[in-house]
Amino acid sequence: MAELEIEIKNKLGLHLRAAATLVKVTSQYKCEIMIKKDEEEVNGKSIMGVMTLAAAQGTKLLFKATGTDEKEALEKICEIVENKFGEGQ
Amino acid sequence: MRKIYKGIPVSSGIAVGKALVLADQETLVIKRNIPEESLETEVKRFQAAVEKTKAEIKEMQGKVKKEAGGKHSGIFEAHLMILSDPMLTTAVEKHIRADKLNADYVFANAISGLIQSFESIEDDYLKERASDVKDIGKRVIKNLTEGKQETLADLKEEVIVFARDLSPSDTVTMKREKVKGFCTDLGGKTSHTAIIARALEIPAIVGAQSVSLQVKDGEPVIIDGLLGIVIVQPGEEDLKHYKGKLEEFLKQKIQLSKLKDLPAETLDGYKVELNANIEIEDEAKFVLKHGGTGVGLFRTEFLFLNRKDLPTEDEQYTAYFLAAEYLYPYPVIIRTLDLGGDKFLSHLGLGREENPFLGLRAIRLCLAKPELFKTQLRAILRASELKNIKIMFPMISGIEEFHKAKHILEEVKTELRKKKQKFDDAMELGIMIEIPSASLTADILAKEVDFFSIGSNDLIQYTLAIDRVNSNMAHMYNPLHPAIIRQLKRVVDAAHKEGKWVGMCGEMASDTAFSALLIGLGIDELSTAPVAMPEVKKVLRATTMVAAKKIAEDVLRLSTLDEVKAYMSIVNKGDCKYCK
């Protein structure tokens, strides 16, 4: 299992479209991906799970990936979060 | 196995029959058991409906992309993902198999669960996303039922409806002959649905917590709308007991309905105005059916509660006009906003008060927020074209307050005249008497108002300094207290001296134990809960005015509450010396 803590940088947080972008990425990988915020943990491939985290700008999320492509998955996730889901702010 | 549940009784009567369990309130999905061998077909049916919905969304997405460009079609992408989300689809499939229930029901429940979790998020943006989920839910349900969605208006067999909640429109369109009663998990005594149930005389229980999840579709049930009891899988004993009760109830109802077209008149020919208290315009439709001759109190607060914004002038106008139209030519007395106290409006931005019943409520609130008040007055005036509307101000404490309120009314009238808007210029203007300072100065007020309507609940509470919902004190709350009886007499005398009439619209007016006493004291109009009208009429028609006056005289001579109670219990047993 690989873990990585990532901070949400974009202004709007993990709202609908950002969540959709994230889930689109996570769904491409075979590994199981879970996202943890405080005590809450959701399936990283579930758009509604991701949305119910209500992660605003500045929230730290722990991504946990388990499977053959776990490393690549986390790298890609890190990239799109850092890239503010392509929203530019 | 026999099980008993308890809820809040909101509409009396008894219903014995089979349960019909509805899932989500908006989609009215019916719960059905699916036999083991058909479970896979049911799962496939669900998957097909999801695929069909996805195809529809993709088509819309394509259209929007073409017309508005790629930026706006992202929302559809998200909707598609929701439909592929294992949190939804896998969960639904699992539940269809495990609970052996129909896809429509399982799916509708899953959607309500998701909506709830979205709505509970402390983030306005995400809260709003509940509507996306709702929307998707509706689309899938439509495809599952292939548009042939059943509603309560096309029921084919007699049922007792169980639901999480029912919307007022569901309640109104219910096929009365088929729905013998209903029970909801949510709601309270004054919820919209409860009010409509009473008006339709459908036995109903609300606030029964999770009963709709416990009851299975088609199970035999009994609901007792008087006691708020639900019996699932009743035994022989229950059925026998309730069969007797039901017969008794129906016999009584038939008797009372015979009174419908007879006047509320005493044996010696004295006519009493018998009117109804209503909360929503739809109730006005039932007033004449219950044997009333008008509305003595249209509580307008309902238009303002359970919503995030204020009702517009047009919305209010529509409600008032419809009530007046339903009842034309009979009168409708509209009481201006009585908010505050126990009815709190969060969106007016008012802070909590230490002592709301002595605080900024009713007319005081309206005078403090003149724009709110003016909007309502404009709506009422515009709705008065048929000339059967009267206005009354609540919580008037004295003549100055009446002057201030009337002044605002005059301003609105002038404004409307300028706009050449038609309204009833001769409309009667009354006040509620519910504060001792008003009853003590009734002689002054009577010179200027057209009528009084006594709000007994508040008048008793303020006179006796008893909070009737406080369980420590409630036993001391009694309408028969000599201080109350004397006050009623003073108010009536003051009004009659000026040739004005006096009504009563509090709970005291609905209680048949007081009917004779009240008319004996000279009250001209009784405005009661719609269902109480036939009972009150029955009592009035068995009384004489001569006896009623003597009863009132006797009671006015008594000095303790116990004496009055003892005296009235003799009267109500029919043993009164004047009644023979």
Coordinates of N, CA and C in Angstrom, one line a residue, chain B residues 315-465:
Chain B
E315 N -47.8 36.0 -4.5 CA -48.1 34.7 -3.8 C -49.1 34.8 -2.8
Q316 N -49.0 35.9 -2.0 CA -50.0 36.1 -0.9 C -51.3 36.4 -1.5
Y317 N -51.3 37.3 -2.5 CA -52.5 37.7 -3.1 C -53.3 36.5 -3.6
T318 N -52.6 35.6 -4.2 CA -53.2 34.3 -4.8 C -53.9 33.5 -3.6
A319 N -53.2 33.4 -2.6 CA -53.7 32.6 -1.4 C -55.0 33.2 -0.9
Y320 N -54.9 34.5 -0.6 CA -56.1 35.2 0.0 C -57.3 35.3 -1.0
F321 N -56.9 35.5 -2.3 CA -58.0 35.6 -3.2 C -58.7 34.3 -3.4
L322 N -57.9 33.2 -3.4 CA -58.6 31.9 -3.6 C -59.5 31.6 -2.4
A323 N -59.0 31.8 -1.2 CA -59.8 31.6 0.0 C -61.1 32.4 -0.1
A324 N -61.0 33.6 -0.5 CA -62.2 34.5 -0.6 C -63.1 34.0 -1.7
E325 N -62.5 33.5 -2.8 CA -63.3 33.0 -3.9 C -64.1 31.7 -3.5
Y326 N -63.4 30.8 -2.9 CA -64.0 29.5 -2.5 C -65.2 29.8 -1.6
L327 N -65.1 30.8 -0.8 CA -66.2 31.0 0.2 C -67.2 32.0 -0.2
Y328 N -67.0 32.7 -1.2 CA -67.9 33.8 -1.6 C -69.3 33.3 -1.7
P329 N -70.3 33.9 -1.2 CA -70.3 35.2 -0.6 C -70.1 35.3 0.9
Y330 N -69.7 34.1 1.5 CA -69.4 34.1 2.9 C -68.1 34.8 3.3
P331 N -68.1 35.3 4.5 CA -66.9 36.2 4.9 C -65.6 35.4 5.2
V332 N -64.5 36.0 4.9 CA -63.2 35.4 5.3 C -62.4 36.5 6.1
I333 N -62.1 36.2 7.4 CA -61.4 37.2 8.2 C -59.9 36.8 8.1
I334 N -59.1 37.7 7.6 CA -57.7 37.4 7.4 C -57.0 38.1 8.6
R335 N -56.3 37.3 9.3 CA -55.5 37.9 10.4 C -54.1 38.2 9.9
T336 N -53.6 39.4 10.1 CA -52.3 39.7 9.6 C -51.2 38.9 10.4
L337 N -50.0 38.9 9.9 CA -49.0 38.0 10.4 C -48.9 38.0 11.9
D338 N -48.9 36.8 12.5 CA -48.7 36.5 13.9 C -47.4 35.7 14.1
L339 N -46.3 36.2 13.7 CA -45.0 35.5 13.8 C -44.4 36.0 15.1
G340 N -43.4 35.2 15.5 CA -42.7 35.4 16.8 C -43.4 34.5 17.8
G341 N -43.1 34.7 19.1 CA -43.6 33.8 20.0 C -43.1 32.4 19.8
D342 N -44.0 31.4 19.5 CA -43.5 30.1 19.3 C -43.2 29.9 17.8
K343 N -43.7 30.8 16.9 CA -43.5 30.6 15.5 C -42.4 31.6 15.1
F344 N -41.2 31.0 14.8 CA -40.1 31.8 14.6 C -39.6 31.8 13.1
L345 N -39.2 32.9 12.7 CA -38.8 33.1 11.3 C -37.3 33.4 11.2
S346 N -36.6 32.4 10.8 CA -35.1 32.7 10.8 C -34.7 33.7 9.8
H347 N -35.4 33.7 8.6 CA -34.9 34.6 7.5 C -35.2 36.1 7.7
L348 N -35.9 36.4 8.8 CA -36.1 37.8 9.0 C -35.0 38.4 9.8
G349 N -34.0 37.6 10.1 CA -32.8 38.0 10.8 C -33.1 38.6 12.1
L350 N -34.0 38.0 12.8 CA -34.3 38.4 14.2 C -33.5 37.5 15.2
G351 N -33.0 38.1 16.2 CA -32.3 37.4 17.2 C -33.2 36.6 18.1
R352 N -32.7 35.6 18.8 CA -33.5 34.9 19.8 C -33.8 35.9 20.9
E353 N -35.0 35.7 21.4 CA -35.4 36.6 22.6 C -35.4 35.7 23.8
E354 N -35.2 36.3 24.9 CA -35.2 35.6 26.2 C -36.7 35.2 26.5
N355 N -37.6 36.0 26.1 CA -39.0 35.8 26.5 C -39.9 36.1 25.3
P356 N -39.8 35.2 24.3 CA -40.5 35.6 23.0 C -42.0 35.9 23.1
F357 N -42.7 35.3 24.1 CA -44.1 35.6 24.1 C -44.4 37.0 24.6
L358 N -43.4 37.6 25.3 CA -43.5 39.0 25.7 C -42.7 39.9 24.8
G359 N -42.3 39.4 23.6 CA -41.3 40.1 22.8 C -41.9 40.6 21.5
L360 N -41.0 40.6 20.5 CA -41.3 41.2 19.2 C -42.1 40.2 18.4
R361 N -43.4 40.2 18.6 CA -44.2 39.2 17.8 C -45.5 39.9 17.3
A362 N -46.1 39.2 16.3 CA -47.3 39.6 15.7 C -47.3 41.1 15.3
I363 N -48.3 41.9 15.7 CA -48.4 43.3 15.2 C -47.1 44.1 15.6
R364 N -46.5 43.8 16.7 CA -45.3 44.5 17.1 C -44.2 44.3 16.0
L365 N -44.1 43.0 15.6 CA -43.1 42.7 14.6 C -43.4 43.4 13.3
C366 N -44.7 43.5 12.9 CA -45.1 44.1 11.7 C -44.9 45.6 11.7
L367 N -45.1 46.2 12.9 CA -44.8 47.6 13.0 C -43.3 47.9 13.0
A368 N -42.5 47.0 13.4 CA -41.1 47.2 13.4 C -40.5 46.9 12.0
K369 N -41.3 46.1 11.2 CA -40.8 45.8 9.8 C -42.0 46.3 8.9
P370 N -42.1 47.6 8.7 CA -43.3 48.0 7.9 C -43.4 47.5 6.5
E371 N -42.2 47.2 5.9 CA -42.3 46.8 4.5 C -42.9 45.4 4.4
L372 N -42.6 44.6 5.4 CA -43.2 43.2 5.5 C -44.7 43.3 5.7
F373 N -45.1 44.2 6.5 CA -46.5 44.5 6.8 C -47.2 45.0 5.6
K374 N -46.6 46.0 5.0 CA -47.2 46.6 3.8 C -47.5 45.6 2.7
T375 N -46.5 44.8 2.5 CA -46.6 43.8 1.4 C -47.8 42.9 1.7
Q376 N -48.0 42.5 2.9 CA -49.2 41.7 3.2 C -50.5 42.5 3.1
L377 N -50.5 43.7 3.5 CA -51.7 44.5 3.5 C -52.1 44.8 2.0
R378 N -51.1 45.0 1.2 CA -51.4 45.2 -0.3 C -52.0 44.0 -0.9
A379 N -51.4 42.8 -0.5 CA -51.9 41.6 -1.0 C -53.4 41.3 -0.6
I380 N -53.7 41.6 0.7 CA -55.0 41.4 1.2 C -56.0 42.4 0.5
L381 N -55.6 43.7 0.4 CA -56.5 44.6 -0.2 C -56.8 44.3 -1.7
R382 N -55.7 43.9 -2.4 CA -55.9 43.5 -3.8 C -56.9 42.3 -3.9
A383 N -56.8 41.4 -2.9 CA -57.6 40.2 -3.0 C -59.1 40.5 -2.6
S384 N -59.4 41.7 -2.1 CA -60.7 42.0 -1.5 C -61.8 42.4 -2.5
E385 N -61.5 42.2 -3.8 CA -62.4 42.7 -4.8 C -63.8 42.1 -4.6
L386 N -64.0 40.9 -4.1 CA -65.3 40.3 -4.0 C -66.0 40.8 -2.8
K387 N -65.4 41.7 -2.0 CA -66.0 42.3 -0.8 C -66.4 41.4 0.3
N388 N -65.8 40.2 0.4 CA -66.1 39.4 1.5 C -64.9 39.1 2.4
I389 N -63.9 39.9 2.3 CA -62.7 39.8 3.2 C -62.8 40.9 4.3
K390 N -62.4 40.5 5.5 CA -62.2 41.4 6.6 C -60.8 41.2 7.1
I391 N -60.2 42.3 7.7 CA -58.9 42.2 8.2 C -58.9 42.3 9.7
M392 N -58.0 41.5 10.4 CA -57.9 41.8 11.8 C -56.4 41.7 12.2
F393 N -56.1 42.6 13.1 CA -54.7 42.7 13.6 C -54.6 41.9 14.9
P394 N -53.5 41.1 15.0 CA -53.3 40.3 16.2 C -52.5 41.1 17.3
M395 N -52.7 40.7 18.5 CA -51.8 41.2 19.6 C -51.9 42.7 19.8
I396 N -53.0 43.3 19.5 CA -53.1 44.7 19.8 C -53.2 44.9 21.3
S397 N -52.3 45.8 21.8 CA -52.3 46.0 23.3 C -53.0 47.2 23.7
G398 N -53.4 48.1 22.8 CA -54.1 49.3 23.2 C -54.3 50.2 22.0
I399 N -55.0 51.3 22.2 CA -55.4 52.1 21.1 C -54.3 52.7 20.2
E400 N -53.2 53.0 20.9 CA -52.1 53.6 20.1 C -51.6 52.6 19.0
E401 N -51.4 51.4 19.5 CA -50.9 50.4 18.5 C -51.9 50.2 17.4
F402 N -53.2 50.2 17.7 CA -54.2 50.1 16.7 C -54.1 51.3 15.7
H403 N -53.9 52.5 16.2 CA -53.7 53.7 15.4 C -52.5 53.5 14.4
K404 N -51.4 53.0 15.0 CA -50.2 52.9 14.2 C -50.5 51.9 13.0
A405 N -51.1 50.8 13.4 CA -51.3 49.7 12.3 C -52.3 50.3 11.3
K406 N -53.3 51.0 11.8 CA -54.3 51.5 10.8 C -53.7 52.5 9.9
H407 N -52.8 53.3 10.5 CA -52.2 54.3 9.7 C -51.4 53.7 8.5
I408 N -50.7 52.6 8.8 CA -50.0 51.9 7.7 C -51.0 51.4 6.7
L409 N -52.1 50.8 7.2 CA -53.2 50.3 6.3 C -53.7 51.5 5.3
E410 N -53.9 52.6 5.9 CA -54.3 53.8 5.2 C -53.3 54.2 4.1
E411 N -52.0 54.2 4.5 CA -51.0 54.5 3.5 C -51.0 53.6 2.3
V412 N -51.2 52.3 2.6 CA -51.2 51.3 1.5 C -52.5 51.6 0.7
K413 N -53.6 51.9 1.3 CA -54.8 52.2 0.5 C -54.6 53.4 -0.4
T414 N -54.0 54.4 0.1 CA -53.7 55.6 -0.7 C -52.8 55.2 -1.9
E415 N -51.8 54.5 -1.6 CA -50.9 54.0 -2.7 C -51.7 53.2 -3.8
L416 N -52.6 52.4 -3.3 CA -53.3 51.6 -4.3 C -54.3 52.4 -5.1
R417 N -54.9 53.4 -4.4 CA -55.8 54.3 -5.2 C -55.1 55.0 -6.3
K418 N -53.8 55.5 -5.9 CA -53.0 56.2 -6.9 C -52.8 55.3 -8.1
K419 N -52.6 54.0 -7.9 CA -52.3 53.1 -9.0 C -53.6 52.6 -9.6
K420 N -54.7 53.2 -9.2 CA -56.0 52.8 -9.7 C -56.3 51.3 -9.5
Q421 N -55.8 50.7 -8.4 CA -56.0 49.3 -8.1 C -57.3 49.2 -7.4
K422 N -58.2 48.3 -7.8 CA -59.5 48.1 -7.1 C -59.3 47.4 -5.8
F423 N -60.0 47.8 -4.8 CA -60.1 47.0 -3.6 C -61.4 47.4 -2.8
D424 N -61.7 46.7 -1.8 CA -62.9 46.9 -1.0 C -62.6 48.0 0.0
D425 N -63.1 49.2 -0.3 CA -62.7 50.4 0.6 C -63.5 50.3 1.9
A426 N -64.6 49.6 1.9 CA -65.5 49.5 3.1 C -65.2 48.3 3.9
M427 N -64.0 47.7 3.7 CA -63.7 46.5 4.4 C -63.7 46.6 5.9
E428 N -64.3 45.7 6.6 CA -64.3 45.8 8.0 C -62.9 45.6 8.6
L429 N -62.6 46.3 9.7 CA -61.3 46.2 10.3 C -61.4 45.9 11.8
G430 N -60.9 44.7 12.2 CA -61.1 44.3 13.6 C -59.8 44.0 14.2
I431 N -59.8 43.7 15.5 CA -58.6 43.4 16.2 C -58.8 42.2 17.1
M432 N -57.8 41.5 17.4 CA -57.9 40.4 18.3 C -57.7 40.9 19.7
I433 N -58.5 40.3 20.6 CA -58.4 40.7 22.0 C -57.7 39.5 22.6
E434 N -56.4 39.6 22.9 CA -55.7 38.5 23.5 C -54.7 39.0 24.6
I435 N -54.7 40.3 24.8 CA -53.8 40.8 25.8 C -54.7 41.5 26.8
P436 N -54.4 41.3 28.1 CA -55.3 41.9 29.1 C -55.4 43.5 29.0
S437 N -54.3 44.1 28.6 CA -54.4 45.6 28.4 C -55.4 46.0 27.3
A438 N -55.6 45.1 26.4 CA -56.7 45.4 25.4 C -58.0 45.1 25.9
S439 N -58.2 44.1 26.7 CA -59.5 43.8 27.2 C -59.9 44.8 28.3
L440 N -58.9 45.3 29.0 CA -59.2 46.3 30.0 C -59.6 47.7 29.4
T441 N -59.2 47.9 28.2 CA -59.5 49.1 27.5 C -60.4 48.9 26.3
A442 N -61.2 47.8 26.4 CA -62.1 47.4 25.3 C -63.1 48.5 25.0
D443 N -63.5 49.2 26.0 CA -64.5 50.3 25.8 C -63.9 51.4 24.8
I444 N -62.6 51.7 25.0 CA -61.9 52.7 24.1 C -61.8 52.1 22.7
L445 N -61.3 50.9 22.7 CA -61.0 50.2 21.4 C -62.3 50.0 20.6
A446 N -63.4 49.7 21.3 CA -64.7 49.4 20.6 C -65.2 50.6 19.8
K447 N -64.8 51.8 20.2 CA -65.3 53.0 19.5 C -64.7 53.0 18.1
E448 N -63.5 52.5 17.9 CA -62.9 52.6 16.6 C -62.8 51.4 15.7
V449 N -62.9 50.2 16.3 CA -62.7 49.1 15.5 C -64.1 48.6 15.0
D450 N -64.2 47.7 14.0 CA -65.4 47.2 13.5 C -65.9 45.9 14.3
F451 N -64.9 45.2 14.8 CA -65.2 44.0 15.5 C -64.0 43.5 16.4
F452 N -64.3 42.7 17.4 CA -63.3 42.1 18.2 C -63.3 40.6 17.9
S453 N -62.2 39.9 17.9 CA -62.2 38.5 17.9 C -61.2 38.1 19.1
I454 N -61.8 37.3 20.0 CA -61.0 37.0 21.2 C -60.2 35.8 20.9
G455 N -58.9 35.9 21.1 CA -57.9 34.8 21.0 C -57.8 34.2 22.4
S456 N -58.6 33.2 22.7 CA -58.6 32.7 24.0 C -57.3 32.1 24.5
N457 N -56.6 31.5 23.6 CA -55.3 30.8 24.1 C -54.4 31.9 24.7
D458 N -54.1 32.9 24.0 CA -53.2 33.9 24.5 C -53.8 34.7 25.6
L459 N -55.1 35.0 25.5 CA -55.7 35.8 26.6 C -55.6 35.1 27.9
I460 N -55.8 33.8 27.9 CA -55.7 33.0 29.1 C -54.3 33.0 29.6
Q461 N -53.4 32.7 28.7 CA -52.0 32.6 29.1 C -51.5 33.9 29.7
Y462 N -51.8 35.1 29.1 CA -51.4 36.4 29.6 C -52.1 36.8 30.8
T463 N -53.4 36.4 31.0 CA -54.1 36.8 32.1 C -53.7 36.0 33.4
L464 N -53.5 34.7 33.2 CA -53.2 33.9 34.3 C -51.7 33.7 34.5
A465 N -50.9 34.3 33.6 CA -49.4 34.2 33.6 C -49.0 32.7 33.7

